Short mmCIF file of C-alpha atoms and ligand atoms in Angstrom, two decimals:
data_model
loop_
_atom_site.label_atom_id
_atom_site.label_comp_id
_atom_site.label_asym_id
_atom_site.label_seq_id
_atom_site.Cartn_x
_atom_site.Cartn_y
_atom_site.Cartn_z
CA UNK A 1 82.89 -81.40 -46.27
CA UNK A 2 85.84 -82.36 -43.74
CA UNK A 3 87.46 -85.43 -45.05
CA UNK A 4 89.26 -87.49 -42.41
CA UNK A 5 92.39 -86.92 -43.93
CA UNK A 6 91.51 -83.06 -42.89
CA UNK A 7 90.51 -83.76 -38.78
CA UNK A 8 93.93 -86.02 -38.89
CA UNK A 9 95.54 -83.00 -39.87
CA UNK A 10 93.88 -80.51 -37.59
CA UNK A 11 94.16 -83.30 -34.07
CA UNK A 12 98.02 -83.29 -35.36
CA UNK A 13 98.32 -79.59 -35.12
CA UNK A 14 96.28 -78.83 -32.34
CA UNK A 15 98.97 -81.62 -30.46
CA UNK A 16 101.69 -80.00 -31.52
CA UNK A 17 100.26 -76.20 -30.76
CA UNK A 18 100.11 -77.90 -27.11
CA UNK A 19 103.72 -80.13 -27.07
CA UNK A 20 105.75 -76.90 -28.64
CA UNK A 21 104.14 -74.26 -26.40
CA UNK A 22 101.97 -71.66 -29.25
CA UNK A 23 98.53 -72.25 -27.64
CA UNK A 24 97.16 -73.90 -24.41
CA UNK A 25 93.77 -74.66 -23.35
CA UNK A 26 92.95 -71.53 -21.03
CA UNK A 27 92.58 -72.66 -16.82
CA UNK A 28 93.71 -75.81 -18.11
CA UNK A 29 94.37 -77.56 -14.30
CA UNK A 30 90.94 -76.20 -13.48
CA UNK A 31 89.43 -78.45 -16.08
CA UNK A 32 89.45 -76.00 -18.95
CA UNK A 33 87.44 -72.84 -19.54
CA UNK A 34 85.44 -72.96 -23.10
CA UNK A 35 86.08 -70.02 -26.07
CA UNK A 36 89.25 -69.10 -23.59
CA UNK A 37 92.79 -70.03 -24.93
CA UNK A 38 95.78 -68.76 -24.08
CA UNK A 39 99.32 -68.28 -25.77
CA UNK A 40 102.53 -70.04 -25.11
CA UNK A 41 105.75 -68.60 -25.60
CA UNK A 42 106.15 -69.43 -29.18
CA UNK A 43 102.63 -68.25 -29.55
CA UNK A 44 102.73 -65.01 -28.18
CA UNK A 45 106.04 -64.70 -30.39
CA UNK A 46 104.04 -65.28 -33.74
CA UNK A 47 101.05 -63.15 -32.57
CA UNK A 48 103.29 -59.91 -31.88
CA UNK A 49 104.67 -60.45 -35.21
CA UNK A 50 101.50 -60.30 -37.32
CA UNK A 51 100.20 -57.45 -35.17
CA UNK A 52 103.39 -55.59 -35.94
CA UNK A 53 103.42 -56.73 -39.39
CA UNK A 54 99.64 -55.19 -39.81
CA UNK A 55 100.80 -52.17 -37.42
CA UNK A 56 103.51 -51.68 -40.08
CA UNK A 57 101.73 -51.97 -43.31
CA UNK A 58 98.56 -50.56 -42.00
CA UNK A 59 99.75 -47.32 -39.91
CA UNK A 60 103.30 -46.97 -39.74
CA UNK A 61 104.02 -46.77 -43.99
CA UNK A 62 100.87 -44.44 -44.85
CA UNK A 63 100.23 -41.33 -44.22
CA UNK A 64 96.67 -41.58 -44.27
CA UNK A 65 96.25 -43.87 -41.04
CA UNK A 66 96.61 -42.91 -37.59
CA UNK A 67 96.35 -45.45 -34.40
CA UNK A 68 94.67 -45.76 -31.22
CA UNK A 69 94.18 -47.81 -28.21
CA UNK A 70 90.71 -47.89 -26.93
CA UNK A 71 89.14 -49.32 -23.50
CA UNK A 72 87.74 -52.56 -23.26
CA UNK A 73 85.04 -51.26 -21.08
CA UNK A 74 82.29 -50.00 -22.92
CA UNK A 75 79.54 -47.31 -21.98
CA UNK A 76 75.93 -49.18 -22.34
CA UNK A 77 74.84 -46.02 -24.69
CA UNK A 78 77.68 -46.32 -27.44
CA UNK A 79 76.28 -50.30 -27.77
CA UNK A 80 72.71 -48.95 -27.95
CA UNK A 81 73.84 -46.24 -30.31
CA UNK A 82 75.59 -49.12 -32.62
CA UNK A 83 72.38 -51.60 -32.50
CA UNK A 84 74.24 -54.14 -30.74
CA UNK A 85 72.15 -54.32 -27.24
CA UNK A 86 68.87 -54.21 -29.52
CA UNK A 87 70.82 -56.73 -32.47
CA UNK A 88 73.94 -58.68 -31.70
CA UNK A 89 72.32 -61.65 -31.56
CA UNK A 90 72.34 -65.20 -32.57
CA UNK A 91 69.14 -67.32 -32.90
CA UNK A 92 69.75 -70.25 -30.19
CA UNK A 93 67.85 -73.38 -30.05
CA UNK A 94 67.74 -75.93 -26.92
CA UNK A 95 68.01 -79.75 -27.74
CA UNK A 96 65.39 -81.33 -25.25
CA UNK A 97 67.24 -84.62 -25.01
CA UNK A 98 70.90 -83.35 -24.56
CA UNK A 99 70.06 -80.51 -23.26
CA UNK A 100 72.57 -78.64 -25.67
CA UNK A 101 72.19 -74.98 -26.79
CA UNK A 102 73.04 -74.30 -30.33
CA UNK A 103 73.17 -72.18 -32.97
CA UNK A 104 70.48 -72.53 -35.92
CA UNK A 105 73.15 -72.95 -38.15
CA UNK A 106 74.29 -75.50 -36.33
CA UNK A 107 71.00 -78.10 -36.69
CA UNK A 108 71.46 -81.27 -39.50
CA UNK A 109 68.48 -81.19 -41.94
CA UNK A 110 67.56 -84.55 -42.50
CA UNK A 111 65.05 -84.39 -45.22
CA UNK A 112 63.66 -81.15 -44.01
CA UNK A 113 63.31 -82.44 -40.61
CA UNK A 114 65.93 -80.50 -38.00
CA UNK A 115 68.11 -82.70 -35.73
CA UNK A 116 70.76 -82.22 -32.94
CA UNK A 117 73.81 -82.54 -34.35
CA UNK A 118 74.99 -84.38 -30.72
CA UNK A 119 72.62 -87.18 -30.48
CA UNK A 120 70.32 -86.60 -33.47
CA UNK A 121 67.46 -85.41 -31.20
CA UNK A 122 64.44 -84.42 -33.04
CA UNK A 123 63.00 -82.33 -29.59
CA UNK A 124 64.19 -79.16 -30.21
CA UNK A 125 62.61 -75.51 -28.73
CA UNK A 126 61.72 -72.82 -30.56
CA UNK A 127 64.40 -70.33 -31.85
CA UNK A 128 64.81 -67.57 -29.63
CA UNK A 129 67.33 -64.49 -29.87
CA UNK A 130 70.63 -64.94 -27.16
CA UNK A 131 72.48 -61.69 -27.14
CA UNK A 132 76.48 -62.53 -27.46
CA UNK A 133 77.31 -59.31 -25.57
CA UNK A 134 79.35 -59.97 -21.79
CA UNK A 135 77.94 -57.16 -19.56
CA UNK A 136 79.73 -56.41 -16.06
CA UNK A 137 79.14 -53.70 -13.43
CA UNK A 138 80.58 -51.04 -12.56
CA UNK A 139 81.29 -50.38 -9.11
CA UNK A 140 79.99 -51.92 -5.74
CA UNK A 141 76.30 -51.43 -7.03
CA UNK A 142 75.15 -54.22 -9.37
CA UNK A 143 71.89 -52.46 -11.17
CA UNK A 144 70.52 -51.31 -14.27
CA UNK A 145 72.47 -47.99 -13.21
CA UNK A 146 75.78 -49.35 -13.32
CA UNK A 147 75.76 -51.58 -16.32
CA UNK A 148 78.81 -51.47 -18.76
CA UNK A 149 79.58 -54.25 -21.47
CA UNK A 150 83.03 -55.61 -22.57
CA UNK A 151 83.69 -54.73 -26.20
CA UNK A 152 81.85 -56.87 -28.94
CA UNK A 153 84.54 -55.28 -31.69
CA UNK A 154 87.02 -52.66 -31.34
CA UNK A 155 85.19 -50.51 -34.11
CA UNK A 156 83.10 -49.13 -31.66
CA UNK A 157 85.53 -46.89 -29.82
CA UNK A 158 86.95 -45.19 -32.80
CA UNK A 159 83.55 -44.01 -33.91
CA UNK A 160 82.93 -42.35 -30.42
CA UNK A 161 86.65 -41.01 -30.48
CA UNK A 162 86.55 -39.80 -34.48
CA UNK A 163 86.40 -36.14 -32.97
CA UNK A 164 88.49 -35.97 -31.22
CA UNK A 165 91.23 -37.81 -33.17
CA UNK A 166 90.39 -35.71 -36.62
CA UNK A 167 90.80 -33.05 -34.54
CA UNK A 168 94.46 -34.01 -32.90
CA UNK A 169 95.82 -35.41 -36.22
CA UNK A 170 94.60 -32.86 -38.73
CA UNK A 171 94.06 -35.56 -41.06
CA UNK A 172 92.07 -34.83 -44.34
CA UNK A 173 89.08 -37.11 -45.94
CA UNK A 174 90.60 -39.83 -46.73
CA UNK A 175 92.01 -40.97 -43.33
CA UNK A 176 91.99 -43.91 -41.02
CA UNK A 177 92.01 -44.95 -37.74
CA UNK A 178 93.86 -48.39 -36.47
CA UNK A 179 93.34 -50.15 -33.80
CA UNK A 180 94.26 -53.81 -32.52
CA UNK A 181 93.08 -55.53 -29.29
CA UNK A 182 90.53 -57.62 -27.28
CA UNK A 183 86.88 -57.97 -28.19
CA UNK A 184 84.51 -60.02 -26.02
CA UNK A 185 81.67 -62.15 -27.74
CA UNK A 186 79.58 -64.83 -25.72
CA UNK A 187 79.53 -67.55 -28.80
CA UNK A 188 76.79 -70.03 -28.07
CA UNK A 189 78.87 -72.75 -29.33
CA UNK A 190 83.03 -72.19 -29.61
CA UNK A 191 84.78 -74.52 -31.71
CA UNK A 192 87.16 -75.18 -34.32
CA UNK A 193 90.29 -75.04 -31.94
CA UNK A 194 90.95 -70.94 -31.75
CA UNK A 195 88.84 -70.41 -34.21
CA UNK A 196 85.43 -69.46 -32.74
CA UNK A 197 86.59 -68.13 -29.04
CA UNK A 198 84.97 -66.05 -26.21
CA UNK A 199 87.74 -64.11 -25.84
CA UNK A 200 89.66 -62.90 -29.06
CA UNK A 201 92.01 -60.00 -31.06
CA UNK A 202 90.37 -57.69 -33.55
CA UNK A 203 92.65 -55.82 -36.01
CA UNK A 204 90.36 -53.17 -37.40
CA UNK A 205 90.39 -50.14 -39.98
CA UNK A 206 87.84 -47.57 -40.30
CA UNK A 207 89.01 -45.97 -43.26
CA UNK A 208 86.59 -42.19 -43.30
CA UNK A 209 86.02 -41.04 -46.80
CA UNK A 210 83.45 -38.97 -48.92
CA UNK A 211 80.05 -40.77 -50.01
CA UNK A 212 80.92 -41.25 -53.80
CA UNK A 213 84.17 -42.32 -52.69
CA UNK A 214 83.04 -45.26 -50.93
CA UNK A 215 82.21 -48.01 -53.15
CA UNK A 216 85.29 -47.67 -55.14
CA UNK A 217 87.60 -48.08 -51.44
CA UNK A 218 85.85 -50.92 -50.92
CA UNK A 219 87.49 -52.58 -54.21
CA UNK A 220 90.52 -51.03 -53.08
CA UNK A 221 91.02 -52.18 -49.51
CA UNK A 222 89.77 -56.03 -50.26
CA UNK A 223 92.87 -56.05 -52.76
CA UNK A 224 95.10 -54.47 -50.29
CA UNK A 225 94.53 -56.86 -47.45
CA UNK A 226 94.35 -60.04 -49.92
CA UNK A 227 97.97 -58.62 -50.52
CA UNK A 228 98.72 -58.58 -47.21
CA UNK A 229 97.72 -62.38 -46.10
CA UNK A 230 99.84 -63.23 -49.46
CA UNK A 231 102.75 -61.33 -47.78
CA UNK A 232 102.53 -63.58 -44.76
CA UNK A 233 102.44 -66.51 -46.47
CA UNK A 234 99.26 -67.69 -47.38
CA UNK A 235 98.98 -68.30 -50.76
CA UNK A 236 96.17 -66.64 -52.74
CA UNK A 237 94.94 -69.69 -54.03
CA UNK A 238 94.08 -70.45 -50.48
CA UNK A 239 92.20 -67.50 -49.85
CA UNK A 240 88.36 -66.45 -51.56
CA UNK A 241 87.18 -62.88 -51.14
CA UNK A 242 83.37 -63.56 -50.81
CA UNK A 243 81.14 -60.98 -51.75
CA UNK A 244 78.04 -61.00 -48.92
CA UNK A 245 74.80 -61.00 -51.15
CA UNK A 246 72.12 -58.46 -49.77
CA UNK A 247 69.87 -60.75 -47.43
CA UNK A 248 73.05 -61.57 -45.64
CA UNK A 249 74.63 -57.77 -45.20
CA UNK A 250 74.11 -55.41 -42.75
CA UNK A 251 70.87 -53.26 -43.40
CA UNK A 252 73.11 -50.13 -43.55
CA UNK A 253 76.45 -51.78 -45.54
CA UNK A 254 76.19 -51.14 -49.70
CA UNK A 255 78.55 -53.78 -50.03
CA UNK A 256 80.45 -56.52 -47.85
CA UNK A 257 83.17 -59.13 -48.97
CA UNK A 258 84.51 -61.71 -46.41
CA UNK A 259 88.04 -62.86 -46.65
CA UNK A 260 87.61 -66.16 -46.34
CA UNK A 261 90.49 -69.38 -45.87
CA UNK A 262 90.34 -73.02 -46.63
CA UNK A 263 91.11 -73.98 -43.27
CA UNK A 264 91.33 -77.87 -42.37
CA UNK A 265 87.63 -78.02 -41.38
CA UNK A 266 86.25 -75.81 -44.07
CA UNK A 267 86.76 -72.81 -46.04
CA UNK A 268 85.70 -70.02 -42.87
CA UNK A 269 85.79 -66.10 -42.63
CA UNK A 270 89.53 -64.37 -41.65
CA UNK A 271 88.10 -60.87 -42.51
CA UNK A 272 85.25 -58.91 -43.16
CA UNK A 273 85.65 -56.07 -45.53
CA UNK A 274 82.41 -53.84 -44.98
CA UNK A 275 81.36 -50.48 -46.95
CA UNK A 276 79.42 -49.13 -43.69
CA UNK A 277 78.17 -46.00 -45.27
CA UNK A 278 77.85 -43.29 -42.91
CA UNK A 279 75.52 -45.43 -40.05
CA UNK A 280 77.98 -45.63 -37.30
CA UNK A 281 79.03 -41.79 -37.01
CA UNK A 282 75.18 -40.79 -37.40
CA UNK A 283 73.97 -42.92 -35.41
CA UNK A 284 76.20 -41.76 -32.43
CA UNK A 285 75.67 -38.17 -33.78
CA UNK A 286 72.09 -38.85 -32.96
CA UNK A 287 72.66 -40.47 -29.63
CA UNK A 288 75.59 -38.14 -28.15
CA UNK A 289 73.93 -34.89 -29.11
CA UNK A 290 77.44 -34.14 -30.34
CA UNK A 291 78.40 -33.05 -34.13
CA UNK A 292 80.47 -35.81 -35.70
CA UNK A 293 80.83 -33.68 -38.79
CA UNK A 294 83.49 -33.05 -40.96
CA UNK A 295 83.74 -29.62 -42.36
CA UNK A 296 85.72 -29.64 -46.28
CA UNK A 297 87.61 -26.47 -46.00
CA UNK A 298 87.53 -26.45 -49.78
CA UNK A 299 83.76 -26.60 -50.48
CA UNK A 300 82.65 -24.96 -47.29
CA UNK A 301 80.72 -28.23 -46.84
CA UNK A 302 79.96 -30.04 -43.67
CA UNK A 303 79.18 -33.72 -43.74
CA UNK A 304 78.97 -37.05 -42.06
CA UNK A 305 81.80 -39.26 -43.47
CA UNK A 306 81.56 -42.47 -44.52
CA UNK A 307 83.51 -45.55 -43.65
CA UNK A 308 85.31 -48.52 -45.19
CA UNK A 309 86.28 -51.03 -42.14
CA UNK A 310 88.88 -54.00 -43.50
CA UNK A 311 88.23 -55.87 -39.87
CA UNK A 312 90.58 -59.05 -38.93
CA UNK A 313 90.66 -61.21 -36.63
CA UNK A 314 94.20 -61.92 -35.01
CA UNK A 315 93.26 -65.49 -33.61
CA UNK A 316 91.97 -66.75 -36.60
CA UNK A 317 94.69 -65.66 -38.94
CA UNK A 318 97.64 -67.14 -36.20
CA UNK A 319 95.52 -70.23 -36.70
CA UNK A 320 95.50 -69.94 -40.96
CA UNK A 321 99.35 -69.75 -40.62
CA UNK A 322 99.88 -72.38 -38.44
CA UNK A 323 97.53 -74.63 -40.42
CA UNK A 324 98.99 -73.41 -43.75
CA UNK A 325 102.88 -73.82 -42.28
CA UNK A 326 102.00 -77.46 -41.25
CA UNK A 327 104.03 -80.10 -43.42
CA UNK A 328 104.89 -83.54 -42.86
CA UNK A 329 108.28 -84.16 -45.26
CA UNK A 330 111.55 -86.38 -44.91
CA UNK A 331 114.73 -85.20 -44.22
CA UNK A 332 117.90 -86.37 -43.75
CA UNK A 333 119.20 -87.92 -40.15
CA UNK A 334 122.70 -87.76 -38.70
CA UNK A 335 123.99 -90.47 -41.25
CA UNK A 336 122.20 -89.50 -44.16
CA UNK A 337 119.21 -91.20 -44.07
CA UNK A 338 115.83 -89.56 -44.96
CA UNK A 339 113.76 -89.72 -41.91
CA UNK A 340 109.91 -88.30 -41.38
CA UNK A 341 110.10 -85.13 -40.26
CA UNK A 342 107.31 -82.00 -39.03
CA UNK A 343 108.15 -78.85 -40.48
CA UNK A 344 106.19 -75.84 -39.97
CA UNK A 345 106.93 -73.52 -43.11
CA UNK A 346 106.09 -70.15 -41.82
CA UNK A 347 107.36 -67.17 -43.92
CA UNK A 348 110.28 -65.93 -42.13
CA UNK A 349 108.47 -62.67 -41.46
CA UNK A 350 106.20 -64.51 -38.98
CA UNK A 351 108.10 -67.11 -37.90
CA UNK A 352 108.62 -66.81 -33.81
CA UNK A 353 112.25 -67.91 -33.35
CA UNK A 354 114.22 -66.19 -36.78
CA UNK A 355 117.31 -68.50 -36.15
CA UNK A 356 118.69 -71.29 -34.24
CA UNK A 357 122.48 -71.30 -33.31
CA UNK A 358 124.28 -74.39 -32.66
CA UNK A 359 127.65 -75.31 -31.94
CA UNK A 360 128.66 -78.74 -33.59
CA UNK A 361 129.74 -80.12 -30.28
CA UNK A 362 128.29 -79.14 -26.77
CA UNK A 363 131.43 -79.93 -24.62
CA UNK A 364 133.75 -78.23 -26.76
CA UNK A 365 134.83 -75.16 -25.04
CA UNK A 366 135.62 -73.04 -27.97
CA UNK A 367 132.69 -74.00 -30.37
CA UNK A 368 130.18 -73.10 -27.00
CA UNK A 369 132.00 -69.98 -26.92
CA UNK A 370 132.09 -68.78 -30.39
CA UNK A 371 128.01 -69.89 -30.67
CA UNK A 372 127.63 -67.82 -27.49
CA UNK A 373 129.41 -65.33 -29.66
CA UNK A 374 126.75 -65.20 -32.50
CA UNK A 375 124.23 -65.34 -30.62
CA UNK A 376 124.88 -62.40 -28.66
CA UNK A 377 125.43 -60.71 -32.42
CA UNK A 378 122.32 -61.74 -33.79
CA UNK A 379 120.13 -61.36 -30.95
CA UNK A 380 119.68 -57.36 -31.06
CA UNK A 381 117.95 -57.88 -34.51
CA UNK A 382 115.88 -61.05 -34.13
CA UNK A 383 114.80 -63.88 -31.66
CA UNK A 384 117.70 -66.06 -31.90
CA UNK A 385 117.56 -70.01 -29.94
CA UNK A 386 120.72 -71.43 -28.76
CA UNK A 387 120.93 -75.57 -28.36
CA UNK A 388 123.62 -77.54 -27.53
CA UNK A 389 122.17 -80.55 -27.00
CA UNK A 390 122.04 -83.92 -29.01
CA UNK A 391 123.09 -84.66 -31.95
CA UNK A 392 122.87 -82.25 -34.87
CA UNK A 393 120.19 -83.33 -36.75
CA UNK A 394 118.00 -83.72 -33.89
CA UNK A 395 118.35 -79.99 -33.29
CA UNK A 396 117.48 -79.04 -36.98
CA UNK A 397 114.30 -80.96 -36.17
CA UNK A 398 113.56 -79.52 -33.04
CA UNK A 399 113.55 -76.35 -34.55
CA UNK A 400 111.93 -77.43 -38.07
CA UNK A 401 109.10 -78.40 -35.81
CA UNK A 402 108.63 -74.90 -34.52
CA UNK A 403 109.10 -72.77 -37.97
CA UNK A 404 112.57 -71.79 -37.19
CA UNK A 405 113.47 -70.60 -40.79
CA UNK A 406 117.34 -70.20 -40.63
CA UNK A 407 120.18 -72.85 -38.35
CA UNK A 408 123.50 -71.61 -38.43
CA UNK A 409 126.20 -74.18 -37.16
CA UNK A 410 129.61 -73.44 -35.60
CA UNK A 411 132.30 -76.26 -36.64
CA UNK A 412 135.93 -76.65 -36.60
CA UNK A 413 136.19 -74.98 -39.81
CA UNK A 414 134.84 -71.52 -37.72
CA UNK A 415 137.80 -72.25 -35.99
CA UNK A 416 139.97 -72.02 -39.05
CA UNK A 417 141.98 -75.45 -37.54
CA UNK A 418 142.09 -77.06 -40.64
CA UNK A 419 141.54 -74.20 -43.68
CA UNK A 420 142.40 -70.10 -41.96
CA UNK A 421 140.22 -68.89 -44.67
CA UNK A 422 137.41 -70.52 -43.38
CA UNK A 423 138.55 -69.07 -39.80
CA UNK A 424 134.76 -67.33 -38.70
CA UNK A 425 132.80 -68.92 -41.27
CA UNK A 426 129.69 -70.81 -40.41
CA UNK A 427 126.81 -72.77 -42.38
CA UNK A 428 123.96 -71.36 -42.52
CA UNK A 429 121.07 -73.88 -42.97
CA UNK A 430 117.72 -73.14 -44.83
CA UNK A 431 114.64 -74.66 -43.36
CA UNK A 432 112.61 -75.68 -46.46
CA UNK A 433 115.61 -76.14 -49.25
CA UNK A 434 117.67 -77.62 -46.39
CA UNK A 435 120.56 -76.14 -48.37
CA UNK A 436 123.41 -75.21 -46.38
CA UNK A 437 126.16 -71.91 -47.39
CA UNK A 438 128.72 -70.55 -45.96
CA UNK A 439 128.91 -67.13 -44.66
CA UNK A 440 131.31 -65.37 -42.47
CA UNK A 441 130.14 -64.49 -39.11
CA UNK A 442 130.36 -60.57 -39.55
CA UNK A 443 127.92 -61.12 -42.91
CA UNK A 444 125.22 -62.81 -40.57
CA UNK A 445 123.04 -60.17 -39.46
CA UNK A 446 122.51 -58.18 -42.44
CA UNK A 447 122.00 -61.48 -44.39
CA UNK A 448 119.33 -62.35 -42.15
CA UNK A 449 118.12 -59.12 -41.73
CA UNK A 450 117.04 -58.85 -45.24
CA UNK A 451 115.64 -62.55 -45.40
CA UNK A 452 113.09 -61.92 -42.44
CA UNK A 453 112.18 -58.05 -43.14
P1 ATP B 501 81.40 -65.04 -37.82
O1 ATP B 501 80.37 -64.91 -38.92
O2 ATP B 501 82.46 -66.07 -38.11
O3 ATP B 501 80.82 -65.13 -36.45
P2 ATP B 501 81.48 -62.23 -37.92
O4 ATP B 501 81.09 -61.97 -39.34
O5 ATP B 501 80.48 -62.07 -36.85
O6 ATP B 501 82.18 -63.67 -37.82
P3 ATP B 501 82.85 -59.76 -37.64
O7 ATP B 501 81.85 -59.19 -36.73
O8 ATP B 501 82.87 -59.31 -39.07
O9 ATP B 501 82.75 -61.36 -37.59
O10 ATP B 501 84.29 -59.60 -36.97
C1 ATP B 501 85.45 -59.35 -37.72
C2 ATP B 501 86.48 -60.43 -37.52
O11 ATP B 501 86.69 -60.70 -36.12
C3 ATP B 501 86.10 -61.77 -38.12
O12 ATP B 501 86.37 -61.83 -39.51
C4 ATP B 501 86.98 -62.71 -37.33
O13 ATP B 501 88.29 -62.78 -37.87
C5 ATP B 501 87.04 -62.07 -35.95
N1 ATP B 501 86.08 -62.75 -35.07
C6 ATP B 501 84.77 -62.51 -34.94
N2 ATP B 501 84.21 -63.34 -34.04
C7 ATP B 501 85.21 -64.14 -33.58
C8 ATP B 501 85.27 -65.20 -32.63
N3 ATP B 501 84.20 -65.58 -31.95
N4 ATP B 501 86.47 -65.79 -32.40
C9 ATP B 501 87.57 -65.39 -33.07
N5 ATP B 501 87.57 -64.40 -33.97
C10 ATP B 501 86.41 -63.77 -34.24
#
């Protein structure tokens, strides 16, 4: 249940998603357009870091994974090879009253009787199935001929490439294939900020392996990406690895968890972790006409694999870390005095902006300069923001506000006026201690380097 305290918190960061520039209402002057969002500078920022970050961990430090990039445009006979034009449905149900469509999950149960949750509306039509794939045309002719639908999940397109990609990499059973981008779903009802879009990022795995190898992966890749939200940030106490009982699963999946968060509004799905069996790859085997076999050079065997998919969704885990990085502390002002400040913790690895440089005084030719300095040094190995304006403290906050996890401030003492062993020295100001050191200026990048890897 959402306790005030909890919708406070979410209108707060939704404001300040909007006032710092992460996300923004998508055709906003045209009024808005629903499930659509798009990302501000400091949003795109945070998004390219956790897709690197999964990139990284995911493709770039195995050996067993391999990427690809896959078309959004889908062929109408890989969707009726997957189920998805017969299944991907949601039951809808029409409010007579309001006229609102929604999801049966959606409906209040008032002592067994089912209500709009808009206006409490007791007039509701039968359930009937709405398909949540976007289909398009291709080409001048819009008929059954030239039908093609926009991804529902990127999963899709490494099944139909698996040949072809075993066959490129040489990769042995077990292997995976990566892949991160757009998938299309026509939600009856977005909501929840980001959360449940129209438009949104997949970051999938389909990880091939032998049958009897399956349900033991399955253990092993929910506790590798419950490592990896950790390693963002998110604290494991935060996050529940649900196991899907067997009326909820996928006919064909011999076990599902969902990586679920306690987000502000409820404790909701960041990941599914699915044991698929062998489904997909048959099922396209049977379709295509094509072999989608893997021959075991050892046993002489040739098989179907079977697939473990740890499938994310980018969106939703850029809104976990914002919500989890949201903090409302006091810190001091200019004179010393603890004042109410917004701090976004986000673990440096995510955060968009790594470091803000400031020189103590803006009209001070030689502090500008030597802050101009750094921040042509620093700026080859992380985002680095330069302000000069207002007073001190009021830049700390600006960038507290936005996650920036390391200040560094140029003073007299850089100058070495006063003390020439302090000449190129700076303070270097943590975000969440507020602790300031000093370092010399040559010390900088590696020191940061290593704090934000
Ligand atoms: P839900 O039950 O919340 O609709 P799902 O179980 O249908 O999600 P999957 O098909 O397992 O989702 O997709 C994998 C991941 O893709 C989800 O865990 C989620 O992070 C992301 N995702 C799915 N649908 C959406 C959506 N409409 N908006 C944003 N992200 C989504």
């Amino acid at each position: 249940m959402t306790t005030p305290t909890d919708s406070q918190r979410m209108e707060k960061i939704v404001s300040l998603c909007k006032r710092r520039g992460f996300i923004f209402q998508s055709s906003e002057i045209y009024g808005g357009l629903n499930g659509a969002w798009d990302y501000g500078p400091l949003g795109v920022e945070l998004k390219r870091n956790l897709k690197n970050y999964w990139w990284r961990v995911m493709v770039h430090e195995r050996d067993d994974v391999v990427g690809m990039d896959g078309a959004i445009l889908t062929h109408p006979e890989v969707l009726r090879a997957s189920g998805h034009v017969e299944g991907f449905s949601d039951p809808m149900i029409d409010c007579r009253s309001c006229k609102a469509h929604l999801r049966i999950d959606q409906l209040i149960d008032k002592k067994g009787v089912k209500q709009c949750p808009n206006c409490g509306g007791k007039d509701l039509t039968e359930a009937r199935q709405f398909n949540l794939m976007f289909e398009t045309h291709l080409g001048a002719a819009a008929d059954e001929s030239s039908i093609a639908y926009l991804r529902p999940e990127t999963a899709q397109s490494i099944f139909v490439q698996f040949k072809n990609i075993l066959e490129v990499s040489r990769k042995k059973l077990p292997f995976g294939i990566a892949q991160i981008g757009k998938a299309f779903r026509n939600e009856i009802n977005p909501r929840n900020f980001t959360f449940r879009s129209r438009e949104f990022e997949q970051m999938e795995l389909e990880y091939f392996c032998r049958a009897e190898e399956g349900m033991q992966l399955l253990d092993y890749w929910l506790k590798e990406r419950l490592k990896f939200y950790e390693n963002i940030g998110i604290p494991r106490e935060k996050l529940h690895a649900r196991e899907v009982p067997d009326d909820e699963r996928a006919f064909y999946s011999k076990g599902t968890y969902d990586i679920e968060y306690d987000f502000p509004f409820g404790r909701q799905e960041l990941e599914g972790v699915a044991y698929r069996t062998d489904y997909d790859l048959s099922q396209h085997q049977k379709a295509s006409g094509k072999s989608l076999e893997y021959f075991d050079e050892e046993t002489k065997q040739r098989f179907v694999p079977h697939v473990v998919e740890p499938s994310a969704g980018v969106d939703r885990t850029v809104l976990a870390l914002i919500c989890e990085a949201y903090a409302e502390d006091q810190a001091p002002d200019e004179k010393g005095k603890m004042e109410a400040r917004v701090v976004l913790r986000f673990h440096p690895r995510m955060a968009p902006i790594k470091c803000g440089v400031f020189p103590l005084l803006k009209n001070n030719e030689q502090l500008v300069a030597k802050a101009k300095e750094i921040v042509d040094l620093l700026r080859p190995h992380m985002t680095v923001f330069y302000d000069g304006s207002g007073a001190i403290g009021r830049r700390y906050r600006r960038q507290d506000e936005i996650g920036t996890p390391f200040g560094v401030t140029i003073d007299f003492e850089t100058l070495g006026e006063k003390d020439a062993s302090l000449r190129d020295t700076v303070t270097l100001r943590d975000r969440d201690s507020m602790k300031q050191e000093r370092v010399a200026i040559k010390d900088l990048p590696s020191i940061l380097r290593d704090r934000i890897a």
